GROMACS .gro file of C-alpha atoms in nm:
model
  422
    1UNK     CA    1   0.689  -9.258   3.751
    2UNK     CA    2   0.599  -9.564   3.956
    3UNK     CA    3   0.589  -9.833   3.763
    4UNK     CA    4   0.771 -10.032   3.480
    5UNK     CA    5   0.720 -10.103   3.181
    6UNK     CA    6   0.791 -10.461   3.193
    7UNK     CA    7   0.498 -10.735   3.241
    8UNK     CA    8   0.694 -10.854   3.583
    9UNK     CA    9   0.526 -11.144   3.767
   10UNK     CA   10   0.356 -11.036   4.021
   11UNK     CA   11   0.447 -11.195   4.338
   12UNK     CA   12   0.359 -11.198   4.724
   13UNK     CA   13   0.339 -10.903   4.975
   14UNK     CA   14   0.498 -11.077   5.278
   15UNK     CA   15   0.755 -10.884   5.426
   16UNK     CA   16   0.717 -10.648   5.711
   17UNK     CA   17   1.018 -10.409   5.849
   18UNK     CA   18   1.125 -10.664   6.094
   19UNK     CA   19   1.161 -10.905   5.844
   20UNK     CA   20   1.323 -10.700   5.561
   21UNK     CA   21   1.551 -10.536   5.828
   22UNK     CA   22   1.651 -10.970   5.874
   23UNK     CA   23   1.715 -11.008   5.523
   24UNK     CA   24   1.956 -10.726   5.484
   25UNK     CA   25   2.120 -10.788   5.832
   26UNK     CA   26   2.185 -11.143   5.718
   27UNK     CA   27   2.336 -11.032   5.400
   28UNK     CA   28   2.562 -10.746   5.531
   29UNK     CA   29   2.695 -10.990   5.837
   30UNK     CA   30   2.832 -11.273   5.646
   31UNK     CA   31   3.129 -11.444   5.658
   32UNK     CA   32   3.332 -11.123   5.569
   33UNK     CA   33   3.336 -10.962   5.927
   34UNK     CA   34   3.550 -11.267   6.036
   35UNK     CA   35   3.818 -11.255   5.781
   36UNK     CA   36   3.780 -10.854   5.611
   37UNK     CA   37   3.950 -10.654   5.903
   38UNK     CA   38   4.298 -10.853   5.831
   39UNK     CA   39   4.333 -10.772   5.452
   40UNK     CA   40   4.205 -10.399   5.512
   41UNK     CA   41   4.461 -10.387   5.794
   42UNK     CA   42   4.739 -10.491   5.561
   43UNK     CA   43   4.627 -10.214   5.347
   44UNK     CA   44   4.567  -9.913   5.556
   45UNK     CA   45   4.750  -9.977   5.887
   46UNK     CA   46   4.697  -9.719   6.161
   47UNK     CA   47   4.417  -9.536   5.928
   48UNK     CA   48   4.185  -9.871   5.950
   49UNK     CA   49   3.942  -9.669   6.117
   50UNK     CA   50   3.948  -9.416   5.835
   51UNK     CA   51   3.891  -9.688   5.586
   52UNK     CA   52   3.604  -9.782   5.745
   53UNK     CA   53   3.460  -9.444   5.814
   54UNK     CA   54   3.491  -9.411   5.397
   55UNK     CA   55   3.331  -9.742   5.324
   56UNK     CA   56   3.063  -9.683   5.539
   57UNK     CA   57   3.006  -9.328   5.377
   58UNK     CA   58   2.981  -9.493   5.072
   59UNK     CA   59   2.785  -9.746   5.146
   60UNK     CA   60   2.540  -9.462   5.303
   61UNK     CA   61   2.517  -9.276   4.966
   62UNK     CA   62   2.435  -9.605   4.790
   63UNK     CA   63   2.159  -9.708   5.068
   64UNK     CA   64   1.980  -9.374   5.067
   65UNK     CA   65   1.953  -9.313   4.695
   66UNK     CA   66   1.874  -9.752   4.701
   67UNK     CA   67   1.589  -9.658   4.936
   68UNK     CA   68   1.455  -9.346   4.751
   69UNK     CA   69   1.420  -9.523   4.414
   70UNK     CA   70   1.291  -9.848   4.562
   71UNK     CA   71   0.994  -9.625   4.704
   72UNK     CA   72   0.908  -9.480   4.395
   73UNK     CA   73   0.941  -9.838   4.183
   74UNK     CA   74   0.813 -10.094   4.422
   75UNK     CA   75   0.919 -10.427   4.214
   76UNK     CA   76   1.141 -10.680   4.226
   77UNK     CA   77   1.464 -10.644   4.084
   78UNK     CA   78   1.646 -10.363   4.202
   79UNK     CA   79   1.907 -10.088   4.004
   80UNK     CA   80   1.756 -10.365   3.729
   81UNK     CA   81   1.433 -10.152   3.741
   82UNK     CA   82   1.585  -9.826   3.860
   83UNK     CA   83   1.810  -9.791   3.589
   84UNK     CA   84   1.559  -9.885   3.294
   85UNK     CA   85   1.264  -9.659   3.436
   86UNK     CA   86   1.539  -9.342   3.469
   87UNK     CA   87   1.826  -9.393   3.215
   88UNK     CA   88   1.686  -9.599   3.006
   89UNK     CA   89   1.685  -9.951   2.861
   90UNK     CA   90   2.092 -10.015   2.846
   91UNK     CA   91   2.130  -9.935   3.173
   92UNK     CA   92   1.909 -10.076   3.332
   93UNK     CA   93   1.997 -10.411   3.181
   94UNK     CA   94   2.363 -10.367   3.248
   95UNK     CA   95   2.295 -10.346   3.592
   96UNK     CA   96   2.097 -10.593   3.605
   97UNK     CA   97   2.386 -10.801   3.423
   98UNK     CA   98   2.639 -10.687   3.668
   99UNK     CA   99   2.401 -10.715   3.937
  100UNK     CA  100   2.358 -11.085   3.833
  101UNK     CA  101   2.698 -11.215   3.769
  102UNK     CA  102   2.849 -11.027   4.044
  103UNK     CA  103   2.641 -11.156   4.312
  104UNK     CA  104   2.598 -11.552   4.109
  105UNK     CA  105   3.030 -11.550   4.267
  106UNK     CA  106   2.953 -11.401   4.533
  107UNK     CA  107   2.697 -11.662   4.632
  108UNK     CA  108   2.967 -11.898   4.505
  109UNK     CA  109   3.225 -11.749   4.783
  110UNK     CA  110   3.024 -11.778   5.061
  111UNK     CA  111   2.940 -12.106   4.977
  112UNK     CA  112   3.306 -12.220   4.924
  113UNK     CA  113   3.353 -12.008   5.293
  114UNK     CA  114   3.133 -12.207   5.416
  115UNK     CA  115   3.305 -12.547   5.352
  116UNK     CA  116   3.618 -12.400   5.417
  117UNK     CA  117   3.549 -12.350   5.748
  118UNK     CA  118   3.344 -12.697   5.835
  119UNK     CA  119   3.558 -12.936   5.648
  120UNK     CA  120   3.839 -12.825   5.400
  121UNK     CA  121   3.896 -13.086   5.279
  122UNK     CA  122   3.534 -13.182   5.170
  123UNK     CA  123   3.506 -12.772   5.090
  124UNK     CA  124   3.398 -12.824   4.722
  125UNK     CA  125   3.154 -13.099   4.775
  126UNK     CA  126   2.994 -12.924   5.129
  127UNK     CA  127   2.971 -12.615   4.910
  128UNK     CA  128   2.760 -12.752   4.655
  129UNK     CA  129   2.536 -12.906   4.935
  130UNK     CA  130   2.442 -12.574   5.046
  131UNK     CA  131   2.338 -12.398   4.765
  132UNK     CA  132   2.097 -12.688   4.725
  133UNK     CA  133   1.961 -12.709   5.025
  134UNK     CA  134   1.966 -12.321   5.061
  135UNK     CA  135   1.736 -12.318   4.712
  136UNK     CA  136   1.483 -12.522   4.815
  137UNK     CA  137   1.427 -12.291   5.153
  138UNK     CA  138   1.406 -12.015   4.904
  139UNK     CA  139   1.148 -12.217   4.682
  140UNK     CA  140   0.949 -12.251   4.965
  141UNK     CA  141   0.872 -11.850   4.976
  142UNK     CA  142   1.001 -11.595   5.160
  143UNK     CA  143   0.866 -11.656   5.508
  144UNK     CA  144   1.094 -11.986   5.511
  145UNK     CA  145   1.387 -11.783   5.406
  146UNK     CA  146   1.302 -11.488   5.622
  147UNK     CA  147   1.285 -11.739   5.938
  148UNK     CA  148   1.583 -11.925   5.875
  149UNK     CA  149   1.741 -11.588   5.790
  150UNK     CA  150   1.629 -11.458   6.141
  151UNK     CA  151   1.792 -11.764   6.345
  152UNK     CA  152   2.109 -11.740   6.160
  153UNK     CA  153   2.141 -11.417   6.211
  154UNK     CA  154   2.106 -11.429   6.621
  155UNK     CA  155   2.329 -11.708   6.623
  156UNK     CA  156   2.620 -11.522   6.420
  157UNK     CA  157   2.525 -11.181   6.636
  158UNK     CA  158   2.564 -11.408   6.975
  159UNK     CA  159   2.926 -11.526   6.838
  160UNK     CA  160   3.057 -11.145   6.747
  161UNK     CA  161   2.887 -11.024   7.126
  162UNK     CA  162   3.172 -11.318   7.267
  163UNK     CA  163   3.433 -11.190   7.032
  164UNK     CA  164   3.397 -10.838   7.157
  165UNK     CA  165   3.316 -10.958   7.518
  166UNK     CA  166   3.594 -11.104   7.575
  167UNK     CA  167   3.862 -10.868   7.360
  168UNK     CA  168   3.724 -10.533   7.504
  169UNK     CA  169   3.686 -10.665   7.850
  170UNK     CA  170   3.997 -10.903   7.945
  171UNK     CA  171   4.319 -10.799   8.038
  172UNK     CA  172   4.470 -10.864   7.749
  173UNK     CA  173   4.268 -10.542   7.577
  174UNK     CA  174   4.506 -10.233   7.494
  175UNK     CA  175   4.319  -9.967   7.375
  176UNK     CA  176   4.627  -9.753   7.292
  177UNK     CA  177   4.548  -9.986   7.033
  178UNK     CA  178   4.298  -9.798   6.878
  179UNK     CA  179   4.516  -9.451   6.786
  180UNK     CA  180   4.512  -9.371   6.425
  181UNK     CA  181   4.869  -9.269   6.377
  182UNK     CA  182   5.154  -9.431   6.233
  183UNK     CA  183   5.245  -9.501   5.891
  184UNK     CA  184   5.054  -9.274   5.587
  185UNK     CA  185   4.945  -9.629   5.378
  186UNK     CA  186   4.906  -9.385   5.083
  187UNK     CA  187   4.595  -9.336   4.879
  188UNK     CA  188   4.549  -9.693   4.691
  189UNK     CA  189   4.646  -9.829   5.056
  190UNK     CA  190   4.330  -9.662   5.210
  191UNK     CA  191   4.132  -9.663   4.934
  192UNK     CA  192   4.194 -10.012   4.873
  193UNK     CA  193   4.103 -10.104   5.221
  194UNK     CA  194   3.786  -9.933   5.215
  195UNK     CA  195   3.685 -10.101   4.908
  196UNK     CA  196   3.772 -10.432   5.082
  197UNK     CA  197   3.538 -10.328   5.384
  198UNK     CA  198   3.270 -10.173   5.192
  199UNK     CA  199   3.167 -10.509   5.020
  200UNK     CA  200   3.113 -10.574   5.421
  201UNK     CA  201   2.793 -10.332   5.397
  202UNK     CA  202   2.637 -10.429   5.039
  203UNK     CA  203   2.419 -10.654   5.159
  204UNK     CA  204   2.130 -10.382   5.196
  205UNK     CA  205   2.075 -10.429   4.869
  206UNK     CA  206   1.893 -10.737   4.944
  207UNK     CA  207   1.632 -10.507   5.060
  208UNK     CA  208   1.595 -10.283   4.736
  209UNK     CA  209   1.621 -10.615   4.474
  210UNK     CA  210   1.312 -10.796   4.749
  211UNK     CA  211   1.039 -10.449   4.657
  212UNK     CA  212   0.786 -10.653   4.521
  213UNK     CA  213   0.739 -10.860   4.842
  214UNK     CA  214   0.745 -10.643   5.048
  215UNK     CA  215   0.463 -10.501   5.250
  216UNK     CA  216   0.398 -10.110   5.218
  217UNK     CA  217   0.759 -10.042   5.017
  218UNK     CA  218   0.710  -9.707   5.026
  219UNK     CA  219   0.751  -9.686   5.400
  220UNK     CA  220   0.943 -10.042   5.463
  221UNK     CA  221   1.236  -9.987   5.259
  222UNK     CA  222   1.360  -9.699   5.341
  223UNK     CA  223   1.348  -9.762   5.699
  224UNK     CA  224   1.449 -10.125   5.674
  225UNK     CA  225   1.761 -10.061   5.486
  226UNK     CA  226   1.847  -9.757   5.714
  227UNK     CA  227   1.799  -9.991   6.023
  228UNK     CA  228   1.978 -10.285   5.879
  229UNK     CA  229   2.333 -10.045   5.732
  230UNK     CA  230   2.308  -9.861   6.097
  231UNK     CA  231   2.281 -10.156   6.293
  232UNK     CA  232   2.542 -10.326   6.122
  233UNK     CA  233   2.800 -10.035   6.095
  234UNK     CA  234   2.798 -10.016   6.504
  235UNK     CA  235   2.824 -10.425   6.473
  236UNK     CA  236   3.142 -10.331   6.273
  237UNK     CA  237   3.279 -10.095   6.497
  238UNK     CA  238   3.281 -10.318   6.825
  239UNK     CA  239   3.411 -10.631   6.650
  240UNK     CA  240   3.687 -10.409   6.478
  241UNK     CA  241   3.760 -10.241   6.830
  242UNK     CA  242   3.790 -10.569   7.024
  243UNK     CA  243   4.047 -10.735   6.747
  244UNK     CA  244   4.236 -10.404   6.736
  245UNK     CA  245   4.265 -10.391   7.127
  246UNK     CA  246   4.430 -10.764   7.147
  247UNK     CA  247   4.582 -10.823   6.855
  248UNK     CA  248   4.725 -10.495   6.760
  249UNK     CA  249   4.737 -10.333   6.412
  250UNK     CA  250   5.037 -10.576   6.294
  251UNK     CA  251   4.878 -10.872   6.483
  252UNK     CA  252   4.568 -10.805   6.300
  253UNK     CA  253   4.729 -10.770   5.941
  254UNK     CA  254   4.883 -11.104   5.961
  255UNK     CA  255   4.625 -11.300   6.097
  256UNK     CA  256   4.440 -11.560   5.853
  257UNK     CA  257   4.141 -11.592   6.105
  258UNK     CA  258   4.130 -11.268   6.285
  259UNK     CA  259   3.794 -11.334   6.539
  260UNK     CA  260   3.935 -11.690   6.623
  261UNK     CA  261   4.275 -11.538   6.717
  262UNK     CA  262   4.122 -11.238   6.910
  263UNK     CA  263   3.982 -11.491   7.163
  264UNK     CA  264   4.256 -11.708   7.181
  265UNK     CA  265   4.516 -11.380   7.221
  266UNK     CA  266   4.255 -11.276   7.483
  267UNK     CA  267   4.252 -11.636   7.702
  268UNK     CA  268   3.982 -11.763   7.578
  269UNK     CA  269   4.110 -12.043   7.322
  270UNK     CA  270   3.781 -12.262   7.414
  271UNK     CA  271   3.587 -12.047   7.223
  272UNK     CA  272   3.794 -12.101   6.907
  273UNK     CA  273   3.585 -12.389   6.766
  274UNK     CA  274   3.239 -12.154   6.858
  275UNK     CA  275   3.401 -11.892   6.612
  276UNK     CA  276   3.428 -12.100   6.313
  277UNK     CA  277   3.102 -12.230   6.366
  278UNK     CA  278   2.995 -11.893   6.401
  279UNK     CA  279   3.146 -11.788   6.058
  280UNK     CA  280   2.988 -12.077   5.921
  281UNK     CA  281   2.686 -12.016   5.936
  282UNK     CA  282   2.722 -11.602   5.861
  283UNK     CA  283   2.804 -11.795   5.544
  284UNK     CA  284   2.516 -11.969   5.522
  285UNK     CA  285   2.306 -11.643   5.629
  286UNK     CA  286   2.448 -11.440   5.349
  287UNK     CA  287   2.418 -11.732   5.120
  288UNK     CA  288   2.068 -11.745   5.179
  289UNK     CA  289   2.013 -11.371   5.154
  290UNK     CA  290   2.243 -11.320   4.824
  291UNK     CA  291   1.977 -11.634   4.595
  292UNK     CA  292   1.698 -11.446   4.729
  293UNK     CA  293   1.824 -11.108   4.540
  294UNK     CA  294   1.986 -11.261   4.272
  295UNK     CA  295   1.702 -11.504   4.150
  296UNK     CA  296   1.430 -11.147   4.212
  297UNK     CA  297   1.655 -10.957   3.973
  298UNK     CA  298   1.679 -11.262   3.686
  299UNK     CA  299   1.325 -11.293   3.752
  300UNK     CA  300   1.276 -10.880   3.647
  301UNK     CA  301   1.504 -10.943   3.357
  302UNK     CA  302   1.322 -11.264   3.246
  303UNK     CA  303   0.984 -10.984   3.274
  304UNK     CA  304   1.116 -10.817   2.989
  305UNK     CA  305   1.284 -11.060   2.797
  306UNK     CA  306   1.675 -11.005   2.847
  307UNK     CA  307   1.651 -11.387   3.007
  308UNK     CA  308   1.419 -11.673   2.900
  309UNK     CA  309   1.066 -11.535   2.993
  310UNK     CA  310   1.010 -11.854   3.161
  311UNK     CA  311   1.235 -11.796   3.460
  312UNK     CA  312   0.972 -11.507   3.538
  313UNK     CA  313   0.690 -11.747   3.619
  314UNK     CA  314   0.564 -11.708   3.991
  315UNK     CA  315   0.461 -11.986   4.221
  316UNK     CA  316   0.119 -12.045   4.275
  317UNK     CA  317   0.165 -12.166   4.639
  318UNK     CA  318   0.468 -12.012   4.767
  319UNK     CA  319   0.463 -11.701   4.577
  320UNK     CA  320   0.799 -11.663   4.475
  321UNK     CA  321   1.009 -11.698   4.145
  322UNK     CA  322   1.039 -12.069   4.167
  323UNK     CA  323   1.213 -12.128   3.846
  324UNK     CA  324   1.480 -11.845   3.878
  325UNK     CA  325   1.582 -11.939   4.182
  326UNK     CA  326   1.660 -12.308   4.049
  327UNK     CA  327   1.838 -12.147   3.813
  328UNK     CA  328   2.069 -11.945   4.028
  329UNK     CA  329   2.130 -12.220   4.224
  330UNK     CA  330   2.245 -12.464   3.920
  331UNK     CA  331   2.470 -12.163   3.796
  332UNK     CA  332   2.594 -12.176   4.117
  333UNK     CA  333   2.687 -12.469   4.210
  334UNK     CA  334   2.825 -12.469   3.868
  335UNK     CA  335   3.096 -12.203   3.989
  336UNK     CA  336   3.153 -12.325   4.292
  337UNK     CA  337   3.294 -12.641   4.107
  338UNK     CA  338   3.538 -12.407   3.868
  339UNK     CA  339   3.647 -12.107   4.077
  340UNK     CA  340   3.830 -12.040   4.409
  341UNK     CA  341   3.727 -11.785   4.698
  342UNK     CA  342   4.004 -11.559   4.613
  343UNK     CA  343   3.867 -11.515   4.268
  344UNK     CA  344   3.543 -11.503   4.337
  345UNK     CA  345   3.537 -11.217   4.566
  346UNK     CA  346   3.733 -11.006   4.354
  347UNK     CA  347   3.513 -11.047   4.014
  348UNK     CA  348   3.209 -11.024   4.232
  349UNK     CA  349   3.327 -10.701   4.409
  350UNK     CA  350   3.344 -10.515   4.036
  351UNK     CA  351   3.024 -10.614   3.945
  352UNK     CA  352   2.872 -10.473   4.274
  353UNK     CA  353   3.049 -10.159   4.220
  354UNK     CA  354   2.964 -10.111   3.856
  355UNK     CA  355   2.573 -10.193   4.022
  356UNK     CA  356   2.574  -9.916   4.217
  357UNK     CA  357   2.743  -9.646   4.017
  358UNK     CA  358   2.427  -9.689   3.816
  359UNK     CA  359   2.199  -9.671   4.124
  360UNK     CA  360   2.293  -9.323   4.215
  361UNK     CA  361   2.333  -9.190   3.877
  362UNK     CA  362   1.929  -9.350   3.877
  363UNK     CA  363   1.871  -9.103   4.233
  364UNK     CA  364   2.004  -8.845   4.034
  365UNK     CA  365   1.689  -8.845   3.783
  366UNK     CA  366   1.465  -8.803   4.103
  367UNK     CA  367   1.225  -8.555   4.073
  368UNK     CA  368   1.172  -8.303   4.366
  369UNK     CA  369   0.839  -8.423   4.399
  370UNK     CA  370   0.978  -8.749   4.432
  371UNK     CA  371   1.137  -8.702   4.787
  372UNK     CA  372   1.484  -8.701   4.606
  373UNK     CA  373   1.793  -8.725   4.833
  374UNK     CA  374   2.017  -8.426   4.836
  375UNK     CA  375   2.230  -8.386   4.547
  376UNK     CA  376   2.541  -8.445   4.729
  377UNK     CA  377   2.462  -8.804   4.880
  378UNK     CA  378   2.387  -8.955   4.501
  379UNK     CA  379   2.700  -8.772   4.395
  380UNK     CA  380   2.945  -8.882   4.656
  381UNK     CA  381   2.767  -9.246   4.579
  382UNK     CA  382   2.876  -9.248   4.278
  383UNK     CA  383   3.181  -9.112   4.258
  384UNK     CA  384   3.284  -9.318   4.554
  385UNK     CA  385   3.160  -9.646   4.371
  386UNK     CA  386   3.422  -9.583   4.057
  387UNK     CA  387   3.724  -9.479   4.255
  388UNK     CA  388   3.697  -9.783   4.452
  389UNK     CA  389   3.595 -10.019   4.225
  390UNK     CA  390   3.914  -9.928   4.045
  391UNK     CA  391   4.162  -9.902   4.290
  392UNK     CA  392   4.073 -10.290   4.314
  393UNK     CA  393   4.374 -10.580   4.180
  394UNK     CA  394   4.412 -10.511   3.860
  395UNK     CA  395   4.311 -10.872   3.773
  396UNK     CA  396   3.986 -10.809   3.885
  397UNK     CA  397   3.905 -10.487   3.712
  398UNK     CA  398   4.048 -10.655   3.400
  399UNK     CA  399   3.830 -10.960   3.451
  400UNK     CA  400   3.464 -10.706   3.566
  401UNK     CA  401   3.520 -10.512   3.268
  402UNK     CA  402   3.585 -10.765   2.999
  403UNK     CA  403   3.230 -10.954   3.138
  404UNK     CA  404   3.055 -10.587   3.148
  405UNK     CA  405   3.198 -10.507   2.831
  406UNK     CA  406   3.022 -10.891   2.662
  407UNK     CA  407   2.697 -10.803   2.840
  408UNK     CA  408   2.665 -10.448   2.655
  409UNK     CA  409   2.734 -10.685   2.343
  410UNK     CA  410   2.482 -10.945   2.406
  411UNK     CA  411   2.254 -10.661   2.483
  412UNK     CA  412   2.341 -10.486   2.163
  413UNK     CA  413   2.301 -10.789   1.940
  414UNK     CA  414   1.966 -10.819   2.067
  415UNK     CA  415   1.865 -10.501   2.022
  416UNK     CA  416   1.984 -10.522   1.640
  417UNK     CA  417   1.823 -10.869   1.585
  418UNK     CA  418   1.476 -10.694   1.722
  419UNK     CA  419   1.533 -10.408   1.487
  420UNK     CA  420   1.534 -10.600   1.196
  421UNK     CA  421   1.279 -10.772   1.282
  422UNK     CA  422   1.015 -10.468   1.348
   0.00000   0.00000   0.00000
């Protein structure tokens, strides 16, 4: 089973590895590697390491069974498609919902990050200003975005090769540091912490939700995605190794800007300013990368008539969904003038969570024939997805459920309204 069942618009082929590999990069290193490692500190103390060693086996699971189900249903749109081709209809539009209103705050986080860290007190207004300007890059088609994606991302990778220049190299580097010992944080402590990091590695999803423009998907995707969450991971591990070594686990959990106090700790407080600018424009990067997939999978869902149909309509020139992507960006900005960061992040990471529970409970419909992963990576996926996503704040479970729970209703009303009419 290869293809939907949906009348998607059929966009552009444009994307080769080295530019899908960009996309997902971008996404993944956002402005969440210079702020995540304090919070998951404060959590899991000594057994950081071990927090990340779970998110990132999580965030394996959810890659491999993304990348097996992308190369059997080459479109845009992601668990969107995965789920409605191998569950069925519901599911595949609920994660598509979550999908959509997870990521629509995230975008509004790193947008409000991004203002944060050039001007706070114009943050709101400098916020807005990117999303638009962001939009119309993505409305010019994906080789704009994909460029701008690839500069942003050397620029942000230059900045985290200082950060662990100078804290694994200077004298100021302990790496007694680095011991996991200490302090048991408990189970919510590390679990919590990995959750915190994991939304560090979701970014590969960019990849899946891009299919349908990208070149040979079969092939691309999986190895993109595996490039892109490898790549990254390692990028994790240095930058967490170099704040550890300065700062120290303690240092670490209290710090509000962990990167920019590494260098200073380390005797380098010249590179400060080059920091912030750094985790600027990660949020710009990740901004970029997170319209992209959102507008692709409101485009699938606009295919089959969960969303206006007319948001499905393709560019003629560029090639992309011209009037989803307007529409993301409206919605938006529209957040980004009625939420803060803090709530933001935690209603989007439920929604990205609930996403992929449904992606490997998809992989697990694979057919042997289908070059299925082995049972145990869709299984640990999954599993891993619901304990964390509810070991989050309680606030934000509360909040991701109640706005799960009124998709399923809208959905459901539909589906009764179409009854009655047939």
């Amino acid at each position: 089973m290869t293809t939907s069942s949906g009348s998607q618009a059929t966009p552009s082929r444009v994307l080769g590895t080295a530019d899908a590999v960009t996309v997902g990069a971008a996404a993944m290193i956002g402005a969440g590697v210079f702020a995540v490692f304090a919070p998951a500190a404060e959590e899991a103390g000594a057994w950081l390491w071990v927090a990340l060693l779970i998110a990132a086996v999580v965030a394996y699971c959810n890659a491999t069974s993304s990348a097996r189900l992308a190369a059997r249903h080459p479109e845009s749109g992601g668990t969107y498609v995965y789920g409605r081709e191998r569950l069925g209809e519901l599911w595949g539009y609920l994660a598509g919902w979550a999908f959509t209103v997870g990521k629509a705050a995230s975008c509004a986080a790193m947008a409000l990050t991004f203002g944060a860290y050039v001007a706070p007190e114009l943050a709101r207004p400098l916020a807005v200003a990117a999303v638009v300007a962001l939009t119309a890059v993505n409305y010019r088609g994906l080789r704009t975005s994909a460029g701008l994606a690839r500069v942003l991302l050397a620029a942000v990778l230059a900045v985290l090769a200082a950060v662990a220049a100078v804290g694994l190299l200077g004298s100021e580097a302990n790496p007694a540091q680095l011991a996991v010992s200490g302090h048991w944080p408990g189970f919510f402590g590390l679990l919590g912490a990995a959750g915190m990091l994991f939304f560090a590695f979701a970014g590969y999803a960019r990849i899946a939700t891009l299919g349908g423009e990208v070149r040979d998907p079969a092939t691309t995707i999986p190895r993109a995605i595996g490039i892109a969450l490898a790549g990254v991971f390692v990028v994790y591990l240095v930058v967490a190794a170099a704040a550890l070594t300065v700062l120290g686990r303690d240092g670490l959990a209290e710090s509000s800007a962990p990167l920019a106090d590494t260098v200073a700790a380390a005797g380098w407080p010249e590179l400060v300013p080059v920091v912030a600018a750094g985790a600027a424009l990660a949020s710009l990067g990740a901004l970029l990368a997170l319209i992209l997939g959102v507008s692709r999978t409101v485009a699938a869902m606009a295919s089959d008539g969960h969303l206006p149909r007319s948001l499905a309509a393709t560019h003629e020139r560029f090639g992309g969904p011209h009037r989803a992507e307007a529409a993301v960006g409206a919605v938006v900005c529209l957040i980004v003038l009625v939420s803060d960061l803090r709530g933001a992040i935690g209603f989007s990471a439920f929604g990205v969570l609930v996403y992929y529970t449904i992606t490997n409970a998809s992989a697990l419909r694979l057919g042997p024939r289908e070059n299925r992963p082995p049972l145990l990576v869709p299984v640990v996926g999954l599993a891993g997805c619901l304990v964390l996503a509810f070991t989050l704040p309680l606030s934000s479970v509360v909040s991701g459920a109640a706005v799960i729970a009124a998709g399923a209703a809208v959905w459901a009303l539909r589906r009764l309204v179409l009854d009655r009419r047939g």
